[in-house]
PDB file of C-alpha atoms in Angstrom:
ATOM      1  CA  MET A   1     -22.546   0.288  12.250  1.00 55.00           C
ATOM      2  CA  ASP A   2     -22.524   3.767  13.795  1.00 65.00           C
ATOM      3  CA  ARG A   3     -21.803   7.098  12.088  1.00 72.00           C
ATOM      4  CA  ASN A   4     -18.151   7.026  13.111  1.00 88.00           C
ATOM      5  CA  SER A   5     -17.730   3.560  11.600  1.00 88.00           C
ATOM      6  CA  ASP A   6     -19.453   4.751   8.433  1.00 92.00           C
ATOM      7  CA  ALA A   7     -17.033   7.696   8.152  1.00 94.00           C
ATOM      8  CA  ILE A   8     -14.033   5.428   8.765  1.00 95.00           C
ATOM      9  CA  ARG A   9     -15.296   2.949   6.174  1.00 96.00           C
ATOM     10  CA  GLU A  10     -15.797   5.728   3.617  1.00 96.00           C
ATOM     11  CA  GLU A  11     -12.276   7.036   4.194  1.00 96.00           C
ATOM     12  CA  LEU A  12     -10.784   3.548   3.914  1.00 97.00           C
ATOM     13  CA  LEU A  13     -12.737   2.946   0.702  1.00 97.00           C
ATOM     14  CA  ARG A  14     -11.476   6.264  -0.680  1.00 97.00           C
ATOM     15  CA  LEU A  15      -7.883   5.315   0.169  1.00 97.00           C
ATOM     16  CA  ARG A  16      -8.425   1.862  -1.310  1.00 98.00           C
ATOM     17  CA  GLN A  17      -9.738   3.355  -4.550  1.00 98.00           C
ATOM     18  CA  GLN A  18      -6.716   5.693  -4.761  1.00 98.00           C
ATOM     19  CA  THR A  19      -4.325   2.834  -4.084  1.00 98.00           C
ATOM     20  CA  GLU A  20      -6.047   0.573  -6.600  1.00 98.00           C
ATOM     21  CA  ALA A  21      -5.689   3.299  -9.247  1.00 98.00           C
ATOM     22  CA  GLN A  22      -2.014   3.631  -8.337  1.00 97.00           C
ATOM     23  CA  VAL A  23      -1.508  -0.144  -8.662  1.00 97.00           C
ATOM     24  CA  THR A  24      -3.191  -0.105 -12.081  1.00 97.00           C
ATOM     25  CA  ALA A  25      -1.046   2.808 -13.282  1.00 96.00           C
ATOM     26  CA  LEU A  26       2.190   1.314 -11.961  1.00 96.00           C
ATOM     27  CA  ASP A  27       1.360  -2.058 -13.471  1.00 95.00           C
ATOM     28  CA  GLY A  28       0.801  -0.343 -16.827  1.00 95.00           C
ATOM     29  CA  ASP A  29       4.089   1.541 -16.482  1.00 93.00           C
ATOM     30  CA  LEU A  30       5.928  -1.692 -15.707  1.00 92.00           C
ATOM     31  CA  ARG A  31       4.379  -3.463 -18.696  1.00 91.00           C
ATOM     32  CA  SER A  32       5.362  -0.533 -20.920  1.00 90.00           C
ATOM     33  CA  LEU A  33       8.905  -0.655 -19.596  1.00 86.00           C
ATOM     34  CA  PHE A  34       9.126  -4.388 -20.306  1.00 81.00           C
ATOM     35  CA  GLU A  35       7.789  -3.890 -23.827  1.00 83.00           C
ATOM     36  CA  ALA A  36      10.172  -1.001 -24.482  1.00 78.00           C
ATOM     37  CA  SER A  37      13.163  -2.995 -23.268  1.00 73.00           C
ATOM     38  CA  ARG A  38      12.202  -5.952 -25.458  1.00 72.00           C
ATOM     39  CA  ALA A  39      11.917  -3.716 -28.504  1.00 66.00           C
ATOM     40  CA  SER A  40      15.291  -2.088 -27.889  1.00 64.00           C
ATOM     41  CA  ASN A  41      18.683  -3.666 -28.293  1.00 58.00           C
ATOM     42  CA  ALA A  42      20.464  -0.742 -26.615  1.00 56.00           C
ATOM     43  CA  ASP A  43      23.295  -1.422 -24.229  1.00 51.00           C
ATOM     44  CA  ASP A  44      21.848   0.532 -21.339  1.00 50.00           C
ATOM     45  CA  GLU A  45      24.212  -1.074 -18.830  1.00 54.00           C
ATOM     46  CA  HIS A  46      26.986   1.209 -20.048  1.00 55.00           C
ATOM     47  CA  ASP A  47      24.916   4.290 -20.843  1.00 55.00           C
ATOM     48  CA  PRO A  48      26.435   7.301 -19.089  1.00 57.00           C
ATOM     49  CA  GLU A  49      23.212   9.261 -19.557  1.00 56.00           C
ATOM     50  CA  GLY A  50      21.338   7.792 -16.622  1.00 54.00           C
ATOM     51  CA  ALA A  51      19.771   4.817 -14.882  1.00 61.00           C
ATOM     52  CA  THR A  52      19.674   1.449 -16.540  1.00 76.00           C
ATOM     53  CA  ILE A  53      16.451  -0.168 -17.641  1.00 77.00           C
ATOM     54  CA  ALA A  54      17.135  -2.919 -15.098  1.00 80.00           C
ATOM     55  CA  PHE A  55      17.388  -0.326 -12.320  1.00 84.00           C
ATOM     56  CA  GLU A  56      14.179   1.399 -13.415  1.00 87.00           C
ATOM     57  CA  ARG A  57      12.412  -1.965 -13.619  1.00 89.00           C
ATOM     58  CA  ALA A  58      13.581  -2.924 -10.118  1.00 91.00           C
ATOM     59  CA  GLN A  59      12.572   0.443  -8.698  1.00 93.00           C
ATOM     60  CA  LEU A  60       9.144   0.351 -10.344  1.00 93.00           C
ATOM     61  CA  THR A  61       8.610  -3.246  -9.191  1.00 95.00           C
ATOM     62  CA  ALA A  62       9.406  -2.260  -5.590  1.00 96.00           C
ATOM     63  CA  VAL A  63       6.955   0.650  -5.681  1.00 97.00           C
ATOM     64  CA  LEU A  64       4.279  -1.589  -7.225  1.00 97.00           C
ATOM     65  CA  ASP A  65       4.834  -4.266  -4.558  1.00 97.00           C
ATOM     66  CA  ALA A  66       4.491  -1.645  -1.806  1.00 97.00           C
ATOM     67  CA  ALA A  67       1.237  -0.369  -3.336  1.00 97.00           C
ATOM     68  CA  ARG A  68      -0.135  -3.916  -3.534  1.00 98.00           C
ATOM     69  CA  ARG A  69       0.759  -4.476   0.133  1.00 98.00           C
ATOM     70  CA  ARG A  70      -0.971  -1.204   1.050  1.00 97.00           C
ATOM     71  CA  LEU A  71      -4.071  -2.364  -0.865  1.00 97.00           C
ATOM     72  CA  ALA A  72      -4.103  -5.658   1.059  1.00 98.00           C
ATOM     73  CA  GLU A  73      -3.668  -3.771   4.365  1.00 97.00           C
ATOM     74  CA  LEU A  74      -6.634  -1.543   3.512  1.00 98.00           C
ATOM     75  CA  ASP A  75      -8.739  -4.635   2.774  1.00 98.00           C
ATOM     76  CA  VAL A  76      -7.869  -5.997   6.232  1.00 97.00           C
ATOM     77  CA  ALA A  77      -8.736  -2.617   7.795  1.00 97.00           C
ATOM     78  CA  LEU A  78     -12.136  -2.669   6.068  1.00 97.00           C
ATOM     79  CA  ARG A  79     -12.820  -6.160   7.426  1.00 97.00           C
ATOM     80  CA  ARG A  80     -11.845  -4.918  10.904  1.00 97.00           C
ATOM     81  CA  VAL A  81     -14.340  -2.047  10.595  1.00 96.00           C
ATOM     82  CA  ASP A  82     -17.020  -4.579   9.652  1.00 95.00           C
ATOM     83  CA  ASP A  83     -16.256  -6.911  12.570  1.00 96.00           C
ATOM     84  CA  GLY A  84     -15.849  -4.092  15.091  1.00 94.00           C
ATOM     85  CA  SER A  85     -12.150  -4.612  15.809  1.00 96.00           C
ATOM     86  CA  TYR A  86     -10.867  -1.564  13.901  1.00 97.00           C
ATOM     87  CA  GLY A  87      -8.931   0.773  16.179  1.00 96.00           C
ATOM     88  CA  VAL A  88      -8.105  -1.953  18.695  1.00 97.00           C
ATOM     89  CA  CYS A  89      -4.525  -3.215  18.970  1.00 97.00           C
ATOM     90  CA  GLU A  90      -4.239  -6.861  17.903  1.00 96.00           C
ATOM     91  CA  ARG A  91      -1.566  -7.508  20.551  1.00 96.00           C
ATOM     92  CA  CYS A  92      -2.576  -5.709  23.740  1.00 96.00           C
ATOM     93  CA  LEU A  93      -6.264  -5.118  22.886  1.00 97.00           C
ATOM     94  CA  ARG A  94      -6.014  -1.451  23.899  1.00 96.00           C
ATOM     95  CA  PRO A  95      -7.375   1.323  21.668  1.00 96.00           C
ATOM     96  CA  ILE A  96      -5.024   2.518  18.934  1.00 97.00           C
ATOM     97  CA  PRO A  97      -4.600   6.301  19.302  1.00 95.00           C
ATOM     98  CA  ALA A  98      -6.586   8.311  16.759  1.00 93.00           C
ATOM     99  CA  GLU A  99      -3.402  10.115  15.664  1.00 95.00           C
ATOM    100  CA  ARG A 100      -1.849   6.799  14.649  1.00 96.00           C
ATOM    101  CA  LEU A 101      -4.944   5.822  12.686  1.00 95.00           C
ATOM    102  CA  VAL A 102      -4.919   9.174  10.910  1.00 93.00           C
ATOM    103  CA  ALA A 103      -1.255   8.702   9.988  1.00 94.00           C
ATOM    104  CA  ARG A 104      -1.655   5.016   9.169  1.00 95.00           C
ATOM    105  CA  PRO A 105      -5.318   4.080   8.644  1.00 96.00           C
ATOM    106  CA  SER A 106      -4.500   0.388   8.260  1.00 96.00           C
ATOM    107  CA  ALA A 107      -2.623   0.175  11.598  1.00 97.00           C
ATOM    108  CA  ARG A 108      -3.389  -3.015  13.490  1.00 96.00           C
ATOM    109  CA  THR A 109      -1.235  -2.320  16.532  1.00 97.00           C
ATOM    110  CA  CYS A 110      -0.711   0.590  18.883  1.00 96.00           C
ATOM    111  CA  VAL A 111       2.597   2.484  18.827  1.00 94.00           C
ATOM    112  CA  ALA A 112       3.966   0.644  21.871  1.00 95.00           C
ATOM    113  CA  CYS A 113       3.290  -2.797  20.392  1.00 95.00           C
ATOM    114  CA  ALA A 114       4.511  -1.765  16.931  1.00 94.00           C
ATOM    115  CA  SER A 115       7.806  -0.590  18.405  1.00 93.00           C
ATOM    116  CA  ARG A 116       8.376  -4.003  20.048  1.00 89.00           C
ATOM    117  CA  ARG A 117       8.568  -5.806  16.706  1.00 72.00           C
TER     118      ARG A 117
END
């Protein structure tokens, strides 16, 4: 592995660690929300003060799912660094522009191929 690959790997590991911490925190928040809703018999469906517990639970679940997907994508990116295919489009086999990889480090396709989906 060359220096550039080492730097990419380190950045992906840093992003993975951040995302893993986010998943852990969100999972804890969701568990707390479930526990709080079980302990309460409030009729939040008709509460004019704000969002319902069901809405908050759905929103938190969606954010947690997205973070878990991002974690899985980072794992794939790390495997691609290890096998030498990181930065190469899976569809057309051309290099993925550096700007795209900066914006989306787990990108597996170039912009042109991604836009054809």
